[in-house]
């Protein structure tokens, strides 16, 4: 994802530079352009190009954020995919264990599988957090006018996004810890804890979806 976003940034910056070059060539090749430029108030060309660059920067931000939102949504969905059934399966197995007269050991295979799934999901979200921070750094290194446009349009969106991803990672880590301890826990109590923490994960996921959608607004 990060490599693709770097390519988008590079292409947009090249397009902005090409636009400046074309505008300049057209300006100096027009009949009387040189005399008009000399007669014009000092700084007119600079002011014109400042406006052009500002508009180009705004267009770049809108374009890159639309692309970023799409790529981010795909990455987010891929990271969520393994979680779709794990909590449901755990709840089902816990319910069975709670009713069983000999629940000891019946959850061991499920615990191992679910722990692996949750750990993998936590790693995926940690990667998303790192990629988000790196992409923010990449954008911050853009030209000053581009940075101004980014700051204006983004505001606290990146901060909200990282906080949302951190919340999802934390909720997954809690579920992973719960799962690892299921074999030694009372099934009824474990099911209550799992249900509570599953709810927290669901809420964190919805907050993350809202933060992702904000990039396309």
PDB file of C-alpha atoms in Angstrom:
ATOM      1  CA  UNK A   1       0.000   0.000   0.000  1.00  0.00           C
ATOM      2  CA  UNK A   2       2.715   2.460   0.982  1.00  0.00           C
ATOM      3  CA  UNK A   3       4.664   1.889  -2.257  1.00  0.00           C
ATOM      4  CA  UNK A   4       1.526   2.545  -4.302  1.00  0.00           C
ATOM      5  CA  UNK A   5       0.845   5.771  -2.389  1.00  0.00           C
ATOM      6  CA  UNK A   6       4.443   6.899  -2.904  1.00  0.00           C
ATOM      7  CA  UNK A   7       3.954   6.384  -6.642  1.00  0.00           C
ATOM      8  CA  UNK A   8       0.752   8.428  -6.559  1.00  0.00           C
ATOM      9  CA  UNK A   9       2.554  11.238  -4.721  1.00  0.00           C
ATOM     10  CA  UNK A  10       5.424  11.190  -7.194  1.00  0.00           C
ATOM     11  CA  UNK A  11       3.110  11.274 -10.218  1.00  0.00           C
ATOM     12  CA  UNK A  12       1.068  14.148  -8.814  1.00  0.00           C
ATOM     13  CA  UNK A  13       4.132  16.231  -7.989  1.00  0.00           C
ATOM     14  CA  UNK A  14       5.521  15.619 -11.502  1.00  0.00           C
ATOM     15  CA  UNK A  15       2.192  16.688 -12.969  1.00  0.00           C
ATOM     16  CA  UNK A  16       2.268  19.878 -10.918  1.00  0.00           C
ATOM     17  CA  UNK A  17       5.800  20.632 -12.133  1.00  0.00           C
ATOM     18  CA  UNK A  18       4.795  19.929 -15.740  1.00  0.00           C
ATOM     19  CA  UNK A  19       1.863  22.297 -15.384  1.00  0.00           C
ATOM     20  CA  UNK A  20       4.144  25.073 -14.182  1.00  0.00           C
ATOM     21  CA  UNK A  21       6.514  24.480 -17.130  1.00  0.00           C
ATOM     22  CA  UNK A  22       3.721  24.485 -19.724  1.00  0.00           C
ATOM     23  CA  UNK A  23       2.187  27.634 -18.280  1.00  0.00           C
ATOM     24  CA  UNK A  24       5.553  29.406 -18.357  1.00  0.00           C
ATOM     25  CA  UNK A  25       6.314  28.362 -21.951  1.00  0.00           C
ATOM     26  CA  UNK A  26       2.913  29.519 -23.168  1.00  0.00           C
ATOM     27  CA  UNK A  27       3.265  32.802 -21.334  1.00  0.00           C
ATOM     28  CA  UNK A  28       6.700  33.722 -22.758  1.00  0.00           C
ATOM     29  CA  UNK A  29       5.767  32.623 -26.332  1.00  0.00           C
ATOM     30  CA  UNK A  30       2.691  34.851 -26.626  1.00  0.00           C
ATOM     31  CA  UNK A  31       3.095  37.971 -28.854  1.00  0.00           C
ATOM     32  CA  UNK A  32       4.015  40.913 -26.683  1.00  0.00           C
ATOM     33  CA  UNK A  33       4.352  38.745 -23.641  1.00  0.00           C
ATOM     34  CA  UNK A  34       7.839  40.016 -22.839  1.00  0.00           C
ATOM     35  CA  UNK A  35       6.843  43.655 -23.025  1.00  0.00           C
ATOM     36  CA  UNK A  36       3.681  42.958 -21.056  1.00  0.00           C
ATOM     37  CA  UNK A  37       5.700  41.222 -18.402  1.00  0.00           C
ATOM     38  CA  UNK A  38       8.128  44.133 -18.177  1.00  0.00           C
ATOM     39  CA  UNK A  39       5.283  46.630 -17.978  1.00  0.00           C
ATOM     40  CA  UNK A  40       3.355  44.601 -15.462  1.00  0.00           C
ATOM     41  CA  UNK A  41       3.571  45.252 -11.781  1.00  0.00           C
ATOM     42  CA  UNK A  42       6.494  43.413 -10.213  1.00  0.00           C
ATOM     43  CA  UNK A  43       5.411  40.108  -8.737  1.00  0.00           C
ATOM     44  CA  UNK A  44       2.381  39.602 -10.997  1.00  0.00           C
ATOM     45  CA  UNK A  45       3.746  36.388 -12.501  1.00  0.00           C
ATOM     46  CA  UNK A  46       4.683  35.131  -9.059  1.00  0.00           C
ATOM     47  CA  UNK A  47       1.227  35.901  -7.766  1.00  0.00           C
ATOM     48  CA  UNK A  48      -0.350  34.161 -10.764  1.00  0.00           C
ATOM     49  CA  UNK A  49       1.799  31.083 -10.328  1.00  0.00           C
ATOM     50  CA  UNK A  50       1.169  31.061  -6.588  1.00  0.00           C
ATOM     51  CA  UNK A  51      -2.523  30.849  -7.401  1.00  0.00           C
ATOM     52  CA  UNK A  52      -1.932  28.120  -9.992  1.00  0.00           C
ATOM     53  CA  UNK A  53       0.191  26.118  -7.561  1.00  0.00           C
ATOM     54  CA  UNK A  54      -2.353  26.554  -4.804  1.00  0.00           C
ATOM     55  CA  UNK A  55      -5.132  25.267  -7.059  1.00  0.00           C
ATOM     56  CA  UNK A  56      -2.938  22.397  -8.287  1.00  0.00           C
ATOM     57  CA  UNK A  57      -2.091  21.497  -4.693  1.00  0.00           C
ATOM     58  CA  UNK A  58      -5.774  21.443  -3.782  1.00  0.00           C
ATOM     59  CA  UNK A  59      -6.532  19.194  -6.756  1.00  0.00           C
ATOM     60  CA  UNK A  60      -3.620  16.940  -5.814  1.00  0.00           C
ATOM     61  CA  UNK A  61      -4.867  16.580  -2.255  1.00  0.00           C
ATOM     62  CA  UNK A  62      -8.383  15.718  -3.391  1.00  0.00           C
ATOM     63  CA  UNK A  63      -7.025  13.157  -5.857  1.00  0.00           C
ATOM     64  CA  UNK A  64      -4.530  11.520  -3.495  1.00  0.00           C
ATOM     65  CA  UNK A  65      -7.032  11.332  -0.650  1.00  0.00           C
ATOM     66  CA  UNK A  66      -9.621   9.644  -2.850  1.00  0.00           C
ATOM     67  CA  UNK A  67      -7.014   7.079  -3.879  1.00  0.00           C
ATOM     68  CA  UNK A  68      -5.776   6.766  -0.296  1.00  0.00           C
ATOM     69  CA  UNK A  69      -9.290   6.170   1.029  1.00  0.00           C
ATOM     70  CA  UNK A  70      -9.815   3.378  -1.534  1.00  0.00           C
ATOM     71  CA  UNK A  71      -6.491   1.661  -0.808  1.00  0.00           C
ATOM     72  CA  UNK A  72      -6.950   2.136   2.926  1.00  0.00           C
ATOM     73  CA  UNK A  73     -10.438   0.657   2.848  1.00  0.00           C
ATOM     74  CA  UNK A  74      -9.142  -2.399   0.976  1.00  0.00           C
ATOM     75  CA  UNK A  75      -6.300  -2.871   3.465  1.00  0.00           C
ATOM     76  CA  UNK A  76      -8.680  -2.413   6.393  1.00  0.00           C
ATOM     77  CA  UNK A  77     -11.124  -4.969   4.993  1.00  0.00           C
ATOM     78  CA  UNK A  78      -8.309  -7.453   4.404  1.00  0.00           C
ATOM     79  CA  UNK A  79      -7.128  -7.035   7.999  1.00  0.00           C
ATOM     80  CA  UNK A  80     -10.687  -7.561   9.278  1.00  0.00           C
ATOM     81  CA  UNK A  81     -11.426 -10.638   7.179  1.00  0.00           C
ATOM     82  CA  UNK A  82     -10.004 -13.225   9.631  1.00  0.00           C
ATOM     83  CA  UNK A  83     -12.053 -11.714  12.471  1.00  0.00           C
ATOM     84  CA  UNK A  84     -15.437 -12.255  10.851  1.00  0.00           C
ATOM     85  CA  UNK A  85     -16.027 -15.676  12.326  1.00  0.00           C
ATOM     86  CA  UNK A  86     -13.542 -16.045  15.190  1.00  0.00           C
ATOM     87  CA  UNK A  87     -15.597 -14.356  17.925  1.00  0.00           C
ATOM     88  CA  UNK A  88     -18.802 -16.023  16.750  1.00  0.00           C
ATOM     89  CA  UNK A  89     -17.137 -19.448  16.828  1.00  0.00           C
ATOM     90  CA  UNK A  90     -15.606 -18.795  20.234  1.00  0.00           C
ATOM     91  CA  UNK A  91     -18.968 -17.771  21.697  1.00  0.00           C
ATOM     92  CA  UNK A  92     -20.594 -20.870  20.246  1.00  0.00           C
ATOM     93  CA  UNK A  93     -17.924 -23.170  21.666  1.00  0.00           C
ATOM     94  CA  UNK A  94     -18.035 -21.464  25.058  1.00  0.00           C
ATOM     95  CA  UNK A  95     -21.782 -21.895  25.164  1.00  0.00           C
ATOM     96  CA  UNK A  96     -21.358 -25.608  24.517  1.00  0.00           C
ATOM     97  CA  UNK A  97     -18.590 -25.879  27.113  1.00  0.00           C
ATOM     98  CA  UNK A  98     -20.711 -24.089  29.712  1.00  0.00           C
ATOM     99  CA  UNK A  99     -23.399 -26.743  29.309  1.00  0.00           C
ATOM    100  CA  UNK A 100     -20.991 -29.663  29.261  1.00  0.00           C
ATOM    101  CA  UNK A 101     -20.495 -31.667  32.496  1.00  0.00           C
ATOM    102  CA  UNK A 102     -16.786 -32.079  31.596  1.00  0.00           C
ATOM    103  CA  UNK A 103     -15.675 -28.882  29.818  1.00  0.00           C
ATOM    104  CA  UNK A 104     -11.956 -29.320  30.576  1.00  0.00           C
ATOM    105  CA  UNK A 105      -9.859 -29.626  27.436  1.00  0.00           C
ATOM    106  CA  UNK A 106     -12.746 -29.301  24.983  1.00  0.00           C
ATOM    107  CA  UNK A 107     -11.783 -25.755  24.056  1.00  0.00           C
ATOM    108  CA  UNK A 108      -8.056 -26.366  23.521  1.00  0.00           C
ATOM    109  CA  UNK A 109      -8.103 -26.757  19.694  1.00  0.00           C
ATOM    110  CA  UNK A 110     -10.398 -23.742  19.299  1.00  0.00           C
ATOM    111  CA  UNK A 111      -8.283 -21.658  21.675  1.00  0.00           C
ATOM    112  CA  UNK A 112      -5.111 -22.334  19.711  1.00  0.00           C
ATOM    113  CA  UNK A 113      -6.732 -21.551  16.361  1.00  0.00           C
ATOM    114  CA  UNK A 114      -8.461 -18.401  17.590  1.00  0.00           C
ATOM    115  CA  UNK A 115      -5.303 -17.114  19.282  1.00  0.00           C
ATOM    116  CA  UNK A 116      -3.371 -17.499  16.040  1.00  0.00           C
ATOM    117  CA  UNK A 117      -6.081 -15.658  14.104  1.00  0.00           C
ATOM    118  CA  UNK A 118      -6.295 -12.801  16.600  1.00  0.00           C
ATOM    119  CA  UNK A 119      -2.513 -12.409  16.800  1.00  0.00           C
ATOM    120  CA  UNK A 120      -2.325 -12.234  13.001  1.00  0.00           C
ATOM    121  CA  UNK A 121      -5.085  -9.612  12.930  1.00  0.00           C
ATOM    122  CA  UNK A 122      -3.317  -7.561  15.599  1.00  0.00           C
ATOM    123  CA  UNK A 123      -0.119  -7.637  13.543  1.00  0.00           C
ATOM    124  CA  UNK A 124      -2.042  -6.537  10.439  1.00  0.00           C
ATOM    125  CA  UNK A 125      -3.472  -3.541  12.254  1.00  0.00           C
ATOM    126  CA  UNK A 126      -0.081  -2.661  13.729  1.00  0.00           C
ATOM    127  CA  UNK A 127       1.182  -2.581  10.131  1.00  0.00           C
ATOM    128  CA  UNK A 128      -1.682  -0.284   9.137  1.00  0.00           C
ATOM    129  CA  UNK A 129      -0.788   2.069  11.980  1.00  0.00           C
ATOM    130  CA  UNK A 130       2.861   2.105  10.879  1.00  0.00           C
ATOM    131  CA  UNK A 131       1.935   2.613   7.211  1.00  0.00           C
ATOM    132  CA  UNK A 132      -0.377   5.466   8.116  1.00  0.00           C
ATOM    133  CA  UNK A 133       2.344   7.220  10.106  1.00  0.00           C
ATOM    134  CA  UNK A 134       4.866   6.719   7.277  1.00  0.00           C
ATOM    135  CA  UNK A 135       2.473   8.034   4.644  1.00  0.00           C
ATOM    136  CA  UNK A 136       1.785  11.086   6.784  1.00  0.00           C
ATOM    137  CA  UNK A 137       5.542  11.719   6.948  1.00  0.00           C
ATOM    138  CA  UNK A 138       5.817  11.356   3.172  1.00  0.00           C
ATOM    139  CA  UNK A 139       3.092  13.898   2.589  1.00  0.00           C
ATOM    140  CA  UNK A 140       4.641  16.278   5.088  1.00  0.00           C
ATOM    141  CA  UNK A 141       7.797  16.323   2.959  1.00  0.00           C
ATOM    142  CA  UNK A 142       5.901  17.746  -0.051  1.00  0.00           C
ATOM    143  CA  UNK A 143       6.371  21.392  -1.198  1.00  0.00           C
ATOM    144  CA  UNK A 144       5.245  24.101   1.188  1.00  0.00           C
ATOM    145  CA  UNK A 145       2.094  24.999  -0.716  1.00  0.00           C
ATOM    146  CA  UNK A 146       1.116  21.362  -0.942  1.00  0.00           C
ATOM    147  CA  UNK A 147       1.675  20.998   2.782  1.00  0.00           C
ATOM    148  CA  UNK A 148      -0.587  23.996   3.438  1.00  0.00           C
ATOM    149  CA  UNK A 149      -3.336  22.397   1.350  1.00  0.00           C
ATOM    150  CA  UNK A 150      -2.852  19.109   3.165  1.00  0.00           C
ATOM    151  CA  UNK A 151      -3.010  20.768   6.570  1.00  0.00           C
ATOM    152  CA  UNK A 152      -6.139  22.669   5.550  1.00  0.00           C
ATOM    153  CA  UNK A 153      -8.004  19.669   4.182  1.00  0.00           C
ATOM    154  CA  UNK A 154      -6.732  17.012   6.551  1.00  0.00           C
ATOM    155  CA  UNK A 155      -6.822  18.744   9.895  1.00  0.00           C
ATOM    156  CA  UNK A 156      -6.920  16.062  12.563  1.00  0.00           C
ATOM    157  CA  UNK A 157      -7.934  13.241  10.184  1.00  0.00           C
ATOM    158  CA  UNK A 158      -4.628  11.385  10.438  1.00  0.00           C
ATOM    159  CA  UNK A 159      -4.611  11.659  14.230  1.00  0.00           C
ATOM    160  CA  UNK A 160      -8.177  10.336  14.384  1.00  0.00           C
ATOM    161  CA  UNK A 161      -7.262   7.513  12.018  1.00  0.00           C
ATOM    162  CA  UNK A 162      -4.239   6.410  14.023  1.00  0.00           C
ATOM    163  CA  UNK A 163      -6.184   6.567  17.277  1.00  0.00           C
ATOM    164  CA  UNK A 164      -8.951   4.479  15.694  1.00  0.00           C
ATOM    165  CA  UNK A 165      -6.491   1.845  14.458  1.00  0.00           C
ATOM    166  CA  UNK A 166      -4.761   1.791  17.849  1.00  0.00           C
ATOM    167  CA  UNK A 167      -8.157   1.167  19.463  1.00  0.00           C
ATOM    168  CA  UNK A 168      -8.847  -1.753  17.098  1.00  0.00           C
ATOM    169  CA  UNK A 169      -5.398  -3.222  17.785  1.00  0.00           C
ATOM    170  CA  UNK A 170      -5.940  -2.882  21.528  1.00  0.00           C
ATOM    171  CA  UNK A 171      -9.342  -4.571  21.348  1.00  0.00           C
ATOM    172  CA  UNK A 172      -7.893  -7.445  19.313  1.00  0.00           C
ATOM    173  CA  UNK A 173      -5.026  -7.838  21.793  1.00  0.00           C
ATOM    174  CA  UNK A 174      -7.551  -8.034  24.642  1.00  0.00           C
ATOM    175  CA  UNK A 175      -9.561 -10.707  22.822  1.00  0.00           C
ATOM    176  CA  UNK A 176      -6.360 -12.610  22.125  1.00  0.00           C
ATOM    177  CA  UNK A 177      -5.490 -12.521  25.820  1.00  0.00           C
ATOM    178  CA  UNK A 178      -8.998 -13.687  26.718  1.00  0.00           C
ATOM    179  CA  UNK A 179      -8.742 -16.528  24.230  1.00  0.00           C
ATOM    180  CA  UNK A 180      -5.352 -17.688  25.474  1.00  0.00           C
ATOM    181  CA  UNK A 181      -6.789 -18.010  28.991  1.00  0.00           C
ATOM    182  CA  UNK A 182     -10.009 -19.796  28.055  1.00  0.00           C
ATOM    183  CA  UNK A 183      -8.725 -23.246  28.983  1.00  0.00           C
ATOM    184  CA  UNK A 184      -8.144 -22.214  32.588  1.00  0.00           C
ATOM    185  CA  UNK A 185     -11.216 -19.984  32.957  1.00  0.00           C
ATOM    186  CA  UNK A 186     -14.777 -20.711  33.995  1.00  0.00           C
ATOM    187  CA  UNK A 187     -16.730 -21.025  30.710  1.00  0.00           C
ATOM    188  CA  UNK A 188     -19.623 -18.817  31.840  1.00  0.00           C
ATOM    189  CA  UNK A 189     -17.318 -16.062  33.059  1.00  0.00           C
ATOM    190  CA  UNK A 190     -15.155 -16.399  29.965  1.00  0.00           C
ATOM    191  CA  UNK A 191     -18.201 -16.031  27.715  1.00  0.00           C
ATOM    192  CA  UNK A 192     -19.245 -12.850  29.529  1.00  0.00           C
ATOM    193  CA  UNK A 193     -15.757 -11.371  29.144  1.00  0.00           C
ATOM    194  CA  UNK A 194     -15.547 -12.412  25.514  1.00  0.00           C
ATOM    195  CA  UNK A 195     -18.930 -10.859  24.728  1.00  0.00           C
ATOM    196  CA  UNK A 196     -17.921  -7.584  26.399  1.00  0.00           C
ATOM    197  CA  UNK A 197     -14.609  -7.367  24.592  1.00  0.00           C
ATOM    198  CA  UNK A 198     -16.194  -8.392  21.281  1.00  0.00           C
ATOM    199  CA  UNK A 199     -18.533  -5.426  21.679  1.00  0.00           C
ATOM    200  CA  UNK A 200     -15.561  -3.140  22.287  1.00  0.00           C
ATOM    201  CA  UNK A 201     -13.916  -4.468  19.121  1.00  0.00           C
ATOM    202  CA  UNK A 202     -17.092  -3.862  17.124  1.00  0.00           C
ATOM    203  CA  UNK A 203     -17.260  -0.270  18.377  1.00  0.00           C
ATOM    204  CA  UNK A 204     -13.576   0.298  17.600  1.00  0.00           C
ATOM    205  CA  UNK A 205     -14.073  -1.080  14.083  1.00  0.00           C
ATOM    206  CA  UNK A 206     -17.010   1.285  13.455  1.00  0.00           C
ATOM    207  CA  UNK A 207     -14.912   4.238  14.660  1.00  0.00           C
ATOM    208  CA  UNK A 208     -12.120   3.182  12.303  1.00  0.00           C
ATOM    209  CA  UNK A 209     -14.566   2.970   9.398  1.00  0.00           C
ATOM    210  CA  UNK A 210     -15.729   6.513  10.182  1.00  0.00           C
ATOM    211  CA  UNK A 211     -12.116   7.746  10.254  1.00  0.00           C
ATOM    212  CA  UNK A 212     -11.401   6.074   6.915  1.00  0.00           C
ATOM    213  CA  UNK A 213     -14.526   7.578   5.317  1.00  0.00           C
ATOM    214  CA  UNK A 214     -13.382  11.040   6.432  1.00  0.00           C
ATOM    215  CA  UNK A 215     -10.538  10.899   3.895  1.00  0.00           C
ATOM    216  CA  UNK A 216     -13.023  10.885   1.039  1.00  0.00           C
ATOM    217  CA  UNK A 217     -15.147  13.760   2.395  1.00  0.00           C
TER     218      UNK A 217
END
